[in-house]
mmCIF file of C-alpha atoms and ligand atoms in Angstrom:
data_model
loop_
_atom_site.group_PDB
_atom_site.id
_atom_site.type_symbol
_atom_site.label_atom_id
_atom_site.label_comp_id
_atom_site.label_asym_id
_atom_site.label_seq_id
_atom_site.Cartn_x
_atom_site.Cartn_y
_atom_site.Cartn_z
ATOM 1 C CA UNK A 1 58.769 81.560 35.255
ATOM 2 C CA UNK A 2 55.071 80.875 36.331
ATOM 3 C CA UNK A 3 54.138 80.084 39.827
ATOM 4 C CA UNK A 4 58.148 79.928 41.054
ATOM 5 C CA UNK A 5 58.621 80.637 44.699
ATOM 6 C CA UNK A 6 61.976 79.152 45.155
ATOM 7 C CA UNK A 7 65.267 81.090 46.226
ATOM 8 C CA UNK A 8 67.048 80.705 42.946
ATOM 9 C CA UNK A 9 70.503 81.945 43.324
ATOM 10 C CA UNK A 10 71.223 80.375 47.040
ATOM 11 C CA UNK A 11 74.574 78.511 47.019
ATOM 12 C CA UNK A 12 73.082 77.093 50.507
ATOM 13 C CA UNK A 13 70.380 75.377 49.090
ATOM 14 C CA UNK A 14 73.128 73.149 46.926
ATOM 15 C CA UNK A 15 74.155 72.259 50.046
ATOM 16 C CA UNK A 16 71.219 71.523 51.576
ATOM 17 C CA UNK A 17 70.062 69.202 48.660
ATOM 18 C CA UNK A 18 73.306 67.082 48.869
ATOM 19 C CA UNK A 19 72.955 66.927 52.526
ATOM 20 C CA UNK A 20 69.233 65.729 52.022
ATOM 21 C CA UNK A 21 70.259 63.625 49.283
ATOM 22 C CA UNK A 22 72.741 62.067 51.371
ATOM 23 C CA UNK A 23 70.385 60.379 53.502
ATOM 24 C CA UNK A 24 68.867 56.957 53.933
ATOM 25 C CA UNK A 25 65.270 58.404 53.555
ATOM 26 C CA UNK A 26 65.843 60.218 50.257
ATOM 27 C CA UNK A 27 68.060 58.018 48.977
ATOM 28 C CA UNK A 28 67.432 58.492 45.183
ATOM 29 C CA UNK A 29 69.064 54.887 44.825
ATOM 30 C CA UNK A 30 66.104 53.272 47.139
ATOM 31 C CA UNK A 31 63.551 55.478 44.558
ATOM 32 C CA UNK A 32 65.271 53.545 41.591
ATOM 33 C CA UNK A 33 65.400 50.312 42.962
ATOM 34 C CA UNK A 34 61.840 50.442 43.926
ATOM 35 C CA UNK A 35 60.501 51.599 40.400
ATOM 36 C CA UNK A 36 62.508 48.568 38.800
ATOM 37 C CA UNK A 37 62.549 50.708 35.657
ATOM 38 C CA UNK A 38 64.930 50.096 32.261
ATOM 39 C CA UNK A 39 65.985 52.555 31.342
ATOM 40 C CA UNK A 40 68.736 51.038 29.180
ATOM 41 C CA UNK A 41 68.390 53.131 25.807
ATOM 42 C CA UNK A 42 66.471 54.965 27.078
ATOM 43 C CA UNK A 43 66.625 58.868 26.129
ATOM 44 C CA UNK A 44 65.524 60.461 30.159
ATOM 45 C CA UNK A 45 65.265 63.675 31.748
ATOM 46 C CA UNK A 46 65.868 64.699 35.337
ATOM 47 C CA UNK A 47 63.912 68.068 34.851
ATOM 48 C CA UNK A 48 64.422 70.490 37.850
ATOM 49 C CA UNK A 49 67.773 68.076 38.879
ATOM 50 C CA UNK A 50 69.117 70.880 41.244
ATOM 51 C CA UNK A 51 72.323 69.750 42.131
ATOM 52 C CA UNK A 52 72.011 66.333 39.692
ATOM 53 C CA UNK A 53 71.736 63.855 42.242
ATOM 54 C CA UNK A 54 69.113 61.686 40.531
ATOM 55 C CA UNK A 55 70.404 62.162 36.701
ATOM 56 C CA UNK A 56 74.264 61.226 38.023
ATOM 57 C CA UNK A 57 72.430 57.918 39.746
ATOM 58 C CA UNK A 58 70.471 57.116 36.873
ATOM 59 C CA UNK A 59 73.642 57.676 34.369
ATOM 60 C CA UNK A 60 75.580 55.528 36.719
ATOM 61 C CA UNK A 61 73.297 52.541 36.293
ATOM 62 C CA UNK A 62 71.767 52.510 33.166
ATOM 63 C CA UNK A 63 73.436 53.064 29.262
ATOM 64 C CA UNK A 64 70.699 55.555 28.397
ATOM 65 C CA UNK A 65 71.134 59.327 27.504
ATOM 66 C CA UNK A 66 70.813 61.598 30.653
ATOM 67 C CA UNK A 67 69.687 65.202 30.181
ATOM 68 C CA UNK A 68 69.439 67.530 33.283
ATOM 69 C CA UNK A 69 67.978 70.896 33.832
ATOM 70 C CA UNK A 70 67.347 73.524 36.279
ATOM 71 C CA UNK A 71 66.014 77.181 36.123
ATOM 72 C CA UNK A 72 69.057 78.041 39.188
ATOM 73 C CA UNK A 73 72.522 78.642 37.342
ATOM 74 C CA UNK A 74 74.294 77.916 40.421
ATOM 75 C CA UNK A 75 73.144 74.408 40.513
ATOM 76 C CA UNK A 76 73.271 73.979 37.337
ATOM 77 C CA UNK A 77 76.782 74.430 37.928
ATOM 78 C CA UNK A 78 76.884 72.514 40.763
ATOM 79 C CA UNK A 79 75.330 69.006 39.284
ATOM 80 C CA UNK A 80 78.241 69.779 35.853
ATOM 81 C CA UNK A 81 80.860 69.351 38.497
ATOM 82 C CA UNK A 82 82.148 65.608 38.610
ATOM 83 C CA UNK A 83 79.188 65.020 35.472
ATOM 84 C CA UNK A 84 82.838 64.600 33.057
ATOM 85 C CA UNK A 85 80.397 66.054 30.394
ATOM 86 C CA UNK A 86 78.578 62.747 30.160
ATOM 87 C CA UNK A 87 75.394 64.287 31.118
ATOM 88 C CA UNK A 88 74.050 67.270 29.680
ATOM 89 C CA UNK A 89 72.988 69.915 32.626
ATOM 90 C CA UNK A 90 71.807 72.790 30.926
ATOM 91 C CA UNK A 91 69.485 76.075 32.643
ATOM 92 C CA UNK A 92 65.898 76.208 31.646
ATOM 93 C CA UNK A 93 62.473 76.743 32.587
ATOM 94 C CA UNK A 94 60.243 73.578 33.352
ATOM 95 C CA UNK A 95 57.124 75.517 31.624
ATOM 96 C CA UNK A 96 58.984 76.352 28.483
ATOM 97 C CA UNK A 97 61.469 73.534 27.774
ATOM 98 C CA UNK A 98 63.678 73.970 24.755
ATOM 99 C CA UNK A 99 62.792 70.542 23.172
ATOM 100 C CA UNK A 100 60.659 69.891 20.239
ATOM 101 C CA UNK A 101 57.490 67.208 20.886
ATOM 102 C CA UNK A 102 58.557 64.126 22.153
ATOM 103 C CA UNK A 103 61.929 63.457 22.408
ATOM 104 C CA UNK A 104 62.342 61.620 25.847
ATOM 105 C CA UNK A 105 61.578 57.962 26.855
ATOM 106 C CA UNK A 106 61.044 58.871 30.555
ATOM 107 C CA UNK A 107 61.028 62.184 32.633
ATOM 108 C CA UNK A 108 61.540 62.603 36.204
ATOM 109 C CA UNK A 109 60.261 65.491 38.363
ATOM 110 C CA UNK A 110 61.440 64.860 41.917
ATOM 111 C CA UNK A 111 60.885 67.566 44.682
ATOM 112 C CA UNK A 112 59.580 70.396 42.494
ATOM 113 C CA UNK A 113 55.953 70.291 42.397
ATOM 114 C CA UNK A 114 55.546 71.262 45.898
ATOM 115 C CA UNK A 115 57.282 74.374 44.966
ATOM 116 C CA UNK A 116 55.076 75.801 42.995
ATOM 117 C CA UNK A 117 51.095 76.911 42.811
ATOM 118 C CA UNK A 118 50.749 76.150 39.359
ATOM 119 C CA UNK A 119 52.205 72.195 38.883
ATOM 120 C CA UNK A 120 49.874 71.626 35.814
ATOM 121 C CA UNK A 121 52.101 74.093 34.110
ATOM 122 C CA UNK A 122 55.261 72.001 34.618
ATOM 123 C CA UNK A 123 53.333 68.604 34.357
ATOM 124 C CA UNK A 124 52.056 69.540 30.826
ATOM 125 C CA UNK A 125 55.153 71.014 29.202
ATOM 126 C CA UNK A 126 56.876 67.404 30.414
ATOM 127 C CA UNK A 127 53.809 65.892 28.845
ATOM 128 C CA UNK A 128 54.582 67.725 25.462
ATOM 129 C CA UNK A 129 58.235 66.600 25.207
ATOM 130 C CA UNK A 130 57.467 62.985 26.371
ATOM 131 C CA UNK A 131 57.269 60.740 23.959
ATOM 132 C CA UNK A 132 53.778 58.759 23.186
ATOM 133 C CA UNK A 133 54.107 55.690 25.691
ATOM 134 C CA UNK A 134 56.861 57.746 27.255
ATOM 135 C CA UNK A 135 57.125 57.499 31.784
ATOM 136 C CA UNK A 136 56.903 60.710 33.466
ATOM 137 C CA UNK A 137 58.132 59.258 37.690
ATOM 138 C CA UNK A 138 56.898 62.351 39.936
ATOM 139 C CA UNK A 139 58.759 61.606 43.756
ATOM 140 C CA UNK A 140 57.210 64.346 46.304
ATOM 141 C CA UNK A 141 56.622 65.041 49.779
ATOM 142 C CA UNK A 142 52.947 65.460 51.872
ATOM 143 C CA UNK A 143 53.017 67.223 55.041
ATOM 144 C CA UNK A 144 56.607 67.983 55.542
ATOM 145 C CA UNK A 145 56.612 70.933 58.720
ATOM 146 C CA UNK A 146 53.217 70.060 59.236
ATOM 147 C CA UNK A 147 53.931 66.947 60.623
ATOM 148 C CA UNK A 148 55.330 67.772 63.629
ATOM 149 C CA UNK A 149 53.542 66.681 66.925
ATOM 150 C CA UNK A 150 54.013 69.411 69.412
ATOM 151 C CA UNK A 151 51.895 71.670 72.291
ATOM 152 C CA UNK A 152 52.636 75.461 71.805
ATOM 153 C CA UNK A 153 49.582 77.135 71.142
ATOM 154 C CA UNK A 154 51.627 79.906 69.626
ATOM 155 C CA UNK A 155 53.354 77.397 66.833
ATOM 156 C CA UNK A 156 49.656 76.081 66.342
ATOM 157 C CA UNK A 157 48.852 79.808 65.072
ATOM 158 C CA UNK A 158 52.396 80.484 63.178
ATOM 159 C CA UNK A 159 51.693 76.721 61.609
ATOM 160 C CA UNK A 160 48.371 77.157 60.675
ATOM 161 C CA UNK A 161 49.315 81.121 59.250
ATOM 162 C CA UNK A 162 51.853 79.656 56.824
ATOM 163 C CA UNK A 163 49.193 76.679 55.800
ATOM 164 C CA UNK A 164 46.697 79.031 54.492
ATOM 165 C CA UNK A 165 49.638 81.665 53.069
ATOM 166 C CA UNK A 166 52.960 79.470 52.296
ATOM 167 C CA UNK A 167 53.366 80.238 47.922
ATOM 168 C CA UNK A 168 54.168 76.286 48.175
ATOM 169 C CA UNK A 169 51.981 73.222 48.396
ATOM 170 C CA UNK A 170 53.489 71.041 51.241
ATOM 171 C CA UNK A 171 50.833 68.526 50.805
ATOM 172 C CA UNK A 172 51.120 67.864 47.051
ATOM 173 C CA UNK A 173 52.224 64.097 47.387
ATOM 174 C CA UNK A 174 48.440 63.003 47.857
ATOM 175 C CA UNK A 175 47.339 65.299 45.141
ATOM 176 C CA UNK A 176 49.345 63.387 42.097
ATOM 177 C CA UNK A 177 47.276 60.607 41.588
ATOM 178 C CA UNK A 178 44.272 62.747 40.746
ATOM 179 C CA UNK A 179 46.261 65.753 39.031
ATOM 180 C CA UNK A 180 47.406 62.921 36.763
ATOM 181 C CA UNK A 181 44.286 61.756 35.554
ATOM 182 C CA UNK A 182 43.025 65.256 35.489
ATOM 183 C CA UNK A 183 46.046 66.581 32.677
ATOM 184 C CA UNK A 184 44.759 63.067 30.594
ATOM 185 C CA UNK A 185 47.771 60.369 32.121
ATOM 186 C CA UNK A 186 47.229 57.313 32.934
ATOM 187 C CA UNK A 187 48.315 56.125 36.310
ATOM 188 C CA UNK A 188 50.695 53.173 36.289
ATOM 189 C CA UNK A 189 52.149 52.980 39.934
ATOM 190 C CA UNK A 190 51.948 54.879 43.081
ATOM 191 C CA UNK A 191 53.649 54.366 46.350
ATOM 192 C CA UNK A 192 53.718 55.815 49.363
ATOM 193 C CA UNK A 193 56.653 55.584 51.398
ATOM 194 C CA UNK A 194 57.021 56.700 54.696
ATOM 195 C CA UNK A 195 60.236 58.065 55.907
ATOM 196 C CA UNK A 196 60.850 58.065 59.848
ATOM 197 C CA UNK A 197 63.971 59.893 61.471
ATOM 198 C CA UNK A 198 65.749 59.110 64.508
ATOM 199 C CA UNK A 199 68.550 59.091 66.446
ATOM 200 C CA UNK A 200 71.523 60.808 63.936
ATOM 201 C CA UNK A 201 69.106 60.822 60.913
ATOM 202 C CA UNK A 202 66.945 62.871 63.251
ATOM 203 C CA UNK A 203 69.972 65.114 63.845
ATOM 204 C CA UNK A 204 70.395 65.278 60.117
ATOM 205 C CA UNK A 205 66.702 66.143 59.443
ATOM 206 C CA UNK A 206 66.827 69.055 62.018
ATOM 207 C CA UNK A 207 69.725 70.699 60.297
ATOM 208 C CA UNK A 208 68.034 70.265 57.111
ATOM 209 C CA UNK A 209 64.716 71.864 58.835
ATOM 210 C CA UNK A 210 66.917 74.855 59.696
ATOM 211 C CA UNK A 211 68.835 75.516 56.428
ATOM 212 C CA UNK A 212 65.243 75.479 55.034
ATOM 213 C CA UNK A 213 63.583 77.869 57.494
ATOM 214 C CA UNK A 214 66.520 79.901 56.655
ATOM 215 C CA UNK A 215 66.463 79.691 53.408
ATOM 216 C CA UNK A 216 62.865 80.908 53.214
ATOM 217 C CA UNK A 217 63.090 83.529 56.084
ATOM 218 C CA UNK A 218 61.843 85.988 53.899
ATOM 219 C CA UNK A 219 58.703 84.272 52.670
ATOM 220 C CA UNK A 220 57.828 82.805 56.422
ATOM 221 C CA UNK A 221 58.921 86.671 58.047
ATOM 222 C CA UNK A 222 56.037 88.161 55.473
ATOM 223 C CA UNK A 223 53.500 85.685 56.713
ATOM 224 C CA UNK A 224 54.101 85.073 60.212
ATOM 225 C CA UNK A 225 55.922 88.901 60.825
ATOM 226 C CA UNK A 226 59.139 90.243 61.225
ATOM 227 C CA UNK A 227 59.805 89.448 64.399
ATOM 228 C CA UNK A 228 58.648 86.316 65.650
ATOM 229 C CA UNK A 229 60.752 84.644 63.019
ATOM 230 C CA UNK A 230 63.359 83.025 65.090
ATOM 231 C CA UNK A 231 61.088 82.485 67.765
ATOM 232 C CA UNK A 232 59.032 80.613 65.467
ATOM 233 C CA UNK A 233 62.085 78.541 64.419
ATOM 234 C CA UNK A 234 63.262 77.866 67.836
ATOM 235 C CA UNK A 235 60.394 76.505 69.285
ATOM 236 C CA UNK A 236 59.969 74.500 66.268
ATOM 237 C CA UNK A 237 63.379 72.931 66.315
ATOM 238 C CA UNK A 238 62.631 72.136 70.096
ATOM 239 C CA UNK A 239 59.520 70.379 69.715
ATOM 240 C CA UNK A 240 61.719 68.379 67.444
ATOM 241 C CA UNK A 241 64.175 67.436 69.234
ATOM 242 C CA UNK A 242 61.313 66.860 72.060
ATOM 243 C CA UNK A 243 59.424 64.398 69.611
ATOM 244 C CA UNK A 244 62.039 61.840 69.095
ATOM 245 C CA UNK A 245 61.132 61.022 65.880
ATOM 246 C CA UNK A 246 60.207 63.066 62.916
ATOM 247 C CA UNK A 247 57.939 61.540 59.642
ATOM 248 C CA UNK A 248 57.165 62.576 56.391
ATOM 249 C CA UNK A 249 55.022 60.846 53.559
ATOM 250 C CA UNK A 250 57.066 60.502 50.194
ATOM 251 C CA UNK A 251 54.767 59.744 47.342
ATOM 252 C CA UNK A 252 56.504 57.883 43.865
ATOM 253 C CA UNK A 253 53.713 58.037 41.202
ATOM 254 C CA UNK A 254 54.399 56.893 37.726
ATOM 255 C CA UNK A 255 52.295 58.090 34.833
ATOM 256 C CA UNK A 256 52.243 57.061 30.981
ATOM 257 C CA UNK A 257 51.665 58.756 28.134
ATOM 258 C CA UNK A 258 48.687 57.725 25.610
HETATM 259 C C1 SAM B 1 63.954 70.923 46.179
HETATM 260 S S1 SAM B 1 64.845 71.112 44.716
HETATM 261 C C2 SAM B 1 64.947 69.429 44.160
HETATM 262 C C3 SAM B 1 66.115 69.194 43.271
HETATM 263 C C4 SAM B 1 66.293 67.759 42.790
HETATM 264 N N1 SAM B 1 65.209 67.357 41.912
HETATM 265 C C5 SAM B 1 66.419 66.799 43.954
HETATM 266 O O1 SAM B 1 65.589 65.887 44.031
HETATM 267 O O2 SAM B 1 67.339 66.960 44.749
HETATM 268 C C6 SAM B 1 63.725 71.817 43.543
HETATM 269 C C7 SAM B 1 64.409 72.312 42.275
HETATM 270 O O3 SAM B 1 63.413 72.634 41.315
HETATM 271 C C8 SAM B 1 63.852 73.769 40.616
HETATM 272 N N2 SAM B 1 62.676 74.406 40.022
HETATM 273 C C9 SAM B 1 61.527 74.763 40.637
HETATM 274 N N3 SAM B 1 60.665 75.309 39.754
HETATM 275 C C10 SAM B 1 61.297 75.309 38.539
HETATM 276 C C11 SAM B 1 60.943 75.737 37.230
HETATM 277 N N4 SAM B 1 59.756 76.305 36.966
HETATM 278 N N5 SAM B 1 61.843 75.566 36.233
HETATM 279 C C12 SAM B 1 63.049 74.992 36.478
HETATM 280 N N6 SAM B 1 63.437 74.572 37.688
HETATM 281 C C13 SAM B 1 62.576 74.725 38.717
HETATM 282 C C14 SAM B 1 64.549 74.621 41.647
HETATM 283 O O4 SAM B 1 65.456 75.544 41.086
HETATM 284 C C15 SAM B 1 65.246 73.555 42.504
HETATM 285 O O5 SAM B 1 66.574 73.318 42.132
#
């Protein structure tokens, strides 16, 4: 699997994604509503659906054949449960997709660029199963930790250590436009929404921060050392709390195939 730096097998991170899912500022209803797509008919793919969130919206809405797929078994299993078979969640690798040329109408990839080093890889294996005039809808975040305003000259260094090492591109949002030109798309829309938490959504964010620091102890403990790990995420999490509000860019880019 080329350029994947995700924790695969983690049955934490299904429950992080329905938690994140779950609220107001990554509402995958909002997403829909604003891209005022049909996609009645339509033949679509939710590729690198994690726990199906998007695909079950989408097949809940529309009459159009929903495939989903994920290279994690676990969620795979995950997004089957409650699917009643009407969606087909299957395991499989986003740059080597088990489809001849194209066969879909429209092809989201929502959260999954910024998880890898190597997007043109995914982006041109969706181009080669999209159909000619076929939508590929790529939803992703810019700046997510990075964001936070804070004054520890210590988190400065950790923050700035895991900008120039993280295996992940946390500011991949404002890169789409251009990428899509670059693999020979054209650009039909691109919005940039921000999300702002506060209050309980704030709370909500923080716990989601945490399960993802946890989740990629390993990774942030090779760059940042051993030892200063939960320091690191303390005094992140309190500069949180401290800031009242948290923001994060969320960039929905639509792209069509010549
Ligand atoms: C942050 S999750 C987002 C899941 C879902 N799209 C959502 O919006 O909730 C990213 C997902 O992409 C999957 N993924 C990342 N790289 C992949 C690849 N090369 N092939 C298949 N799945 C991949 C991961 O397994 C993970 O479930």
């Amino acid at each position: 699997m080329t350029g994947m730096n995700y924790i695969i097998e983690n049955q934490k991170e299904s429950l992080r994604l329905k938690q994140q899912n779950s609220l107001p500022q990554y509402s995958v209803e909002d997403e829909l509503h604003l891209l005022n797509l049909d996609l009645n008919g339509k033949n679509v793919l939710d590729a690198g659906c994690g726990v199906g969130t998007l695909a079950k919206m989408i097949k809940s809405k529309y009459h159009s054949r929903v495939s989903g797929c994920d290279a994690s078994e676990l969620r795979i299993k995950e997004a089957q449960k409650g699917s009643k078979g009407l969606i087909d969640f299957f395991v499989a690798d986003l740059t080597n997709l088990p489809f001849q040329e194209a066969q879909f109408d429209v092809i989201f990839i929502r959260f999954v660029l910024e998880h890898t080093l190597t997007p043109k890889d995914i982006l041109n294996e969706a181009i080669r199963v999209l159909r000619p005039g076929g939508k590929l809808v790529i939803i992703d975040l810019d700046g997510l930790i990075f964001n936070l305003h804070h004054e520890s000259p210590i988190l400065k260094d950790q923050l700035s250590h895991l900008y120039n090492n993280l295996p992940i591109d946390l500011f991949i949002g404002r890169k789409l436009p251009r990428m899509i030109s670059e693999i020979g798309l054209k650009l039909s829309e691109c919005h940039v929404v921000p999300m702002l938490f506060r209050d309980t959504d704030l709370d909500c964010e923080i716990d989601n921060m945490i399960m993802r620091f946890n989740q990629s102890e390993s990774i942030i403990k090779s760059i940042i050392g051993e030892d200063v790990f939960n320091d690191f995420m303390n005094t992140y999490i309190s500069e949180m709390k401290k800031s009242e509000v948290h923001f994060c860019n969320k960039f929905i880019v639509t792209a069509i195939k010549n």
